[in-house]
Every structure is written in structure tokens, then in C-alpha cells.
GROMACS .gro file of N, CA and C in nm:
model
  180
    1MET      N    1  10.855  11.274   9.188
    1MET     CA    2  10.901  11.306   9.066
    1MET      C    3  11.002  11.165   9.108
    2ILE      N    4  11.021  11.086   9.024
    2ILE     CA    5  11.131  11.004   8.973
    2ILE      C    6  11.230  10.987   8.906
    3GLY      N    7  11.325  11.045   8.889
    3GLY     CA    8  11.452  11.044   8.803
    3GLY      C    9  11.506  10.948   8.733
    4ASP      N   10  11.626  10.983   8.644
    4ASP     CA   11  11.682  10.874   8.545
    4ASP      C   12  11.773  10.789   8.697
    5ALA      N   13  11.806  10.640   8.667
    5ALA     CA   14  11.874  10.571   8.744
    5ALA      C   15  11.999  10.597   8.747
    6LYS      N   16  12.061  10.605   8.907
    6LYS     CA   17  12.182  10.604   8.948
    6LYS      C   18  12.242  10.474   9.000
    7GLU      N   19  12.390  10.491   9.049
    7GLU     CA   20  12.458  10.397   9.116
    7GLU      C   21  12.369  10.355   9.258
    8LYS      N   22  12.309  10.426   9.299
    8LYS     CA   23  12.233  10.394   9.414
    8LYS      C   24  12.081  10.322   9.385
    9GLY      N   25  12.017  10.360   9.249
    9GLY     CA   26  11.909  10.346   9.203
    9GLY      C   27  11.833  10.455   9.162
   10LEU      N   28  11.704  10.489   9.169
   10LEU     CA   29  11.614  10.559   9.090
   10LEU      C   30  11.601  10.651   9.233
   11PRO      N   31  11.627  10.810   9.182
   11PRO     CA   32  11.627  10.925   9.303
   11PRO      C   33  11.477  10.968   9.292
   12VAL      N   34  11.414  10.962   9.420
   12VAL     CA   35  11.292  10.994   9.435
   12VAL      C   36  11.309  11.125   9.485
   13VAL      N   37  11.252  11.261   9.424
   13VAL     CA   38  11.284  11.407   9.393
   13VAL      C   39  11.151  11.463   9.456
   14VAL      N   40  11.172  11.577   9.571
   14VAL     CA   41  11.035  11.651   9.591
   14VAL      C   42  11.059  11.785   9.532
   15VAL      N   43  11.015  11.830   9.435
   15VAL     CA   44  11.015  11.956   9.377
   15VAL      C   45  10.887  12.064   9.435
   16ASN      N   46  10.963  12.218   9.475
   16ASN     CA   47  10.839  12.274   9.523
   16ASN      C   48  10.877  12.397   9.420
   17ASP      N   49  10.767  12.461   9.384
   17ASP     CA   50  10.758  12.535   9.275
   17ASP      C   51  10.684  12.662   9.351
   18THR      N   52  10.658  12.674   9.473
   18THR     CA   53  10.592  12.776   9.544
   18THR      C   54  10.643  12.888   9.590
   19LYS      N   55  10.618  12.986   9.655
   19LYS     CA   56  10.747  13.050   9.711
   19LYS      C   57  10.706  13.057   9.863
   20ASN      N   58  10.673  12.947   9.896
   20ASN     CA   59  10.646  12.941  10.048
   20ASN      C   60  10.733  12.809  10.068
   21LYS      N   61  10.823  12.790  10.213
   21LYS     CA   62  10.850  12.641  10.211
   21LYS      C   63  10.775  12.541  10.274
   22VAL      N   64  10.755  12.438  10.220
   22VAL     CA   65  10.681  12.312  10.223
   22VAL      C   66  10.752  12.211  10.295
   23GLY      N   67  10.648  12.147  10.353
   23GLY     CA   68  10.659  12.000  10.428
   23GLY      C   69  10.549  11.914  10.393
   24GLY      N   70  10.608  11.775  10.441
   24GLY     CA   71  10.462  11.677  10.410
   24GLY      C   72  10.519  11.532  10.429
   25ASP      N   73  10.447  11.439  10.402
   25ASP     CA   74  10.512  11.300  10.391
   25ASP      C   75  10.435  11.225  10.244
   26PHE      N   76  10.526  11.113  10.254
   26PHE     CA   77  10.432  11.038  10.110
   26PHE      C   78  10.473  10.892  10.155
   27SER      N   79  10.411  10.807  10.085
   27SER     CA   80  10.476  10.664  10.065
   27SER      C   81  10.435  10.632   9.913
   28ILE      N   82  10.548  10.541   9.912
   28ILE     CA   83  10.547  10.454   9.749
   28ILE      C   84  10.506  10.315   9.792
   29LYS      N   85  10.430  10.266   9.684
   29LYS     CA   86  10.362  10.136   9.718
   29LYS      C   87  10.429  10.051   9.586
   30ASP      N   88  10.459   9.899   9.641
   30ASP     CA   89  10.456   9.811   9.536
   30ASP      C   90  10.317   9.811   9.439
   31THR      N   91  10.292   9.798   9.338
   31THR     CA   92  10.154   9.802   9.291
   31THR      C   93  10.120   9.634   9.304
   32ASP      N   94  10.200   9.534   9.288
   32ASP     CA   95  10.182   9.434   9.265
   32ASP      C   96  10.134   9.361   9.416
   33THR      N   97  10.240   9.398   9.505
   33THR     CA   98  10.213   9.341   9.658
   33THR      C   99  10.130   9.458   9.750
   34SER      N  100  10.143   9.552   9.730
   34SER     CA  101  10.096   9.680   9.829
   34SER      C  102  10.199   9.740   9.924
   35GLU      N  103  10.292   9.627   9.911
   35GLU     CA  104  10.410   9.639  10.024
   35GLU      C  105  10.468   9.809  10.009
   36VAL      N  106  10.480   9.860  10.107
   36VAL     CA  107  10.493   9.999  10.115
   36VAL      C  108  10.676   9.992  10.095
   37ILE      N  109  10.720  10.066   9.965
   37ILE     CA  110  10.865  10.044   9.957
   37ILE      C  111  10.924  10.144  10.049
   38MET      N  112  10.881  10.275  10.049
   38MET     CA  113  10.928  10.366  10.064
   38MET      C  114  10.834  10.478  10.152
   39ASP      N  115  10.864  10.528  10.260
   39ASP     CA  116  10.745  10.643  10.319
   39ASP      C  117  10.838  10.711  10.409
   40LYS      N  118  10.791  10.842  10.386
   40LYS     CA  119  10.916  10.940  10.398
   40LYS      C  120  10.846  11.097  10.442
   41ILE      N  121  10.875  11.164  10.528
   41ILE     CA  122  10.834  11.318  10.562
   41ILE      C  123  10.968  11.392  10.516
   42PHE      N  124  10.938  11.503  10.453
   42PHE     CA  125  10.992  11.571  10.387
   42PHE      C  126  10.973  11.760  10.401
   43LYS      N  127  11.124  11.837  10.403
   43LYS     CA  128  11.054  11.956  10.377
   43LYS      C  129  11.165  12.005  10.259
   44VAL      N  130  11.109  12.136  10.193
   44VAL     CA  131  11.148  12.159  10.124
   44VAL      C  132  11.143  12.319  10.076
   45ASP      N  133  11.234  12.405  10.084
   45ASP     CA  134  11.284  12.539  10.050
   45ASP      C  135  11.175  12.599   9.996
   46LYS      N  136  11.134  12.737   9.947
   46LYS     CA  137  11.083  12.794   9.807
   46LYS      C  138  11.154  12.768   9.719
   47SER      N  139  11.048  12.736   9.603
   47SER     CA  140  11.143  12.715   9.484
   47SER      C  141  11.261  12.615   9.465
   48GLY      N  142  11.232  12.519   9.541
   48GLY     CA  143  11.367  12.424   9.596
   48GLY      C  144  11.302  12.276   9.520
   49LYS      N  145  11.407  12.218   9.564
   49LYS     CA  146  11.406  12.036   9.554
   49LYS      C  147  11.532  11.969   9.624
   50THR      N  148  11.479  11.852   9.677
   50THR     CA  149  11.539  11.794   9.756
   50THR      C  150  11.502  11.608   9.741
   51THR      N  151  11.623  11.556   9.731
   51THR     CA  152  11.626  11.421   9.692
   51THR      C  153  11.594  11.335   9.841
   52THR      N  154  11.494  11.268   9.840
   52THR     CA  155  11.448  11.214   9.952
   52THR      C  156  11.512  11.058   9.994
   53GLY      N  157  11.574  11.011   9.839
   53GLY     CA  158  11.567  10.861   9.860
   53GLY      C  159  11.593  10.799   9.722
   54PHE      N  160  11.619  10.678   9.719
   54PHE     CA  161  11.628  10.595   9.625
   54PHE      C  162  11.586  10.480   9.620
   55LEU      N  163  11.481  10.469   9.495
   55LEU     CA  164  11.445  10.326   9.492
   55LEU      C  165  11.544  10.209   9.436
   56GLY      N  166  11.538  10.117   9.482
   56GLY     CA  167  11.650   9.992   9.409
   56GLY      C  168  11.582   9.935   9.266
   57ILE      N  169  11.668   9.919   9.228
   57ILE     CA  170  11.635   9.858   9.068
   57ILE      C  171  11.640   9.718   9.048
   58THR      N  172  11.578   9.633   9.024
   58THR     CA  173  11.564   9.495   9.000
   58THR      C  174  11.558   9.444   8.854
   59ASP      N  175  11.568   9.314   8.856
   59ASP     CA  176  11.569   9.256   8.694
   59ASP      C  177  11.410   9.230   8.677
   60GLU      N  178  11.328   9.223   8.800
   60GLU     CA  179  11.154   9.149   8.764
   60GLU      C  180  11.088   9.230   8.674
   0.00000   0.00000   0.00000
């Protein structure tokens, strides 16, 4: 999930709505260039959420 813009950029949030601790990995690509702009490994407690980073905001 990508949240509302903050000073650091757009927060990328992983949400776990299960009753088990989970982990995994993901990547986000620029659709125009196919460049990977974020690649993260995460762990989230049961019924939890975590901010894994921020995407920069550009005027393009």
C-alpha cells in the first residue's frame, strides 16, 4: 500500500491482517523504465503494519 505524501515522500506500508507473523519481499518498478526503485525484505507482526520506506516525489 502506498500512503499519502509526507515530507520524506510517499510511504510504502506493508499490512498484515492475519493472526500470524509474516515476512516476505517485494520490489517496485518504474513502469516507464522498468528500473527497480525499491526492493525490500519485511517482517510484520500479526494484525500489524510497518512502513518499509518512502518513494521520492518528482515533478515529472
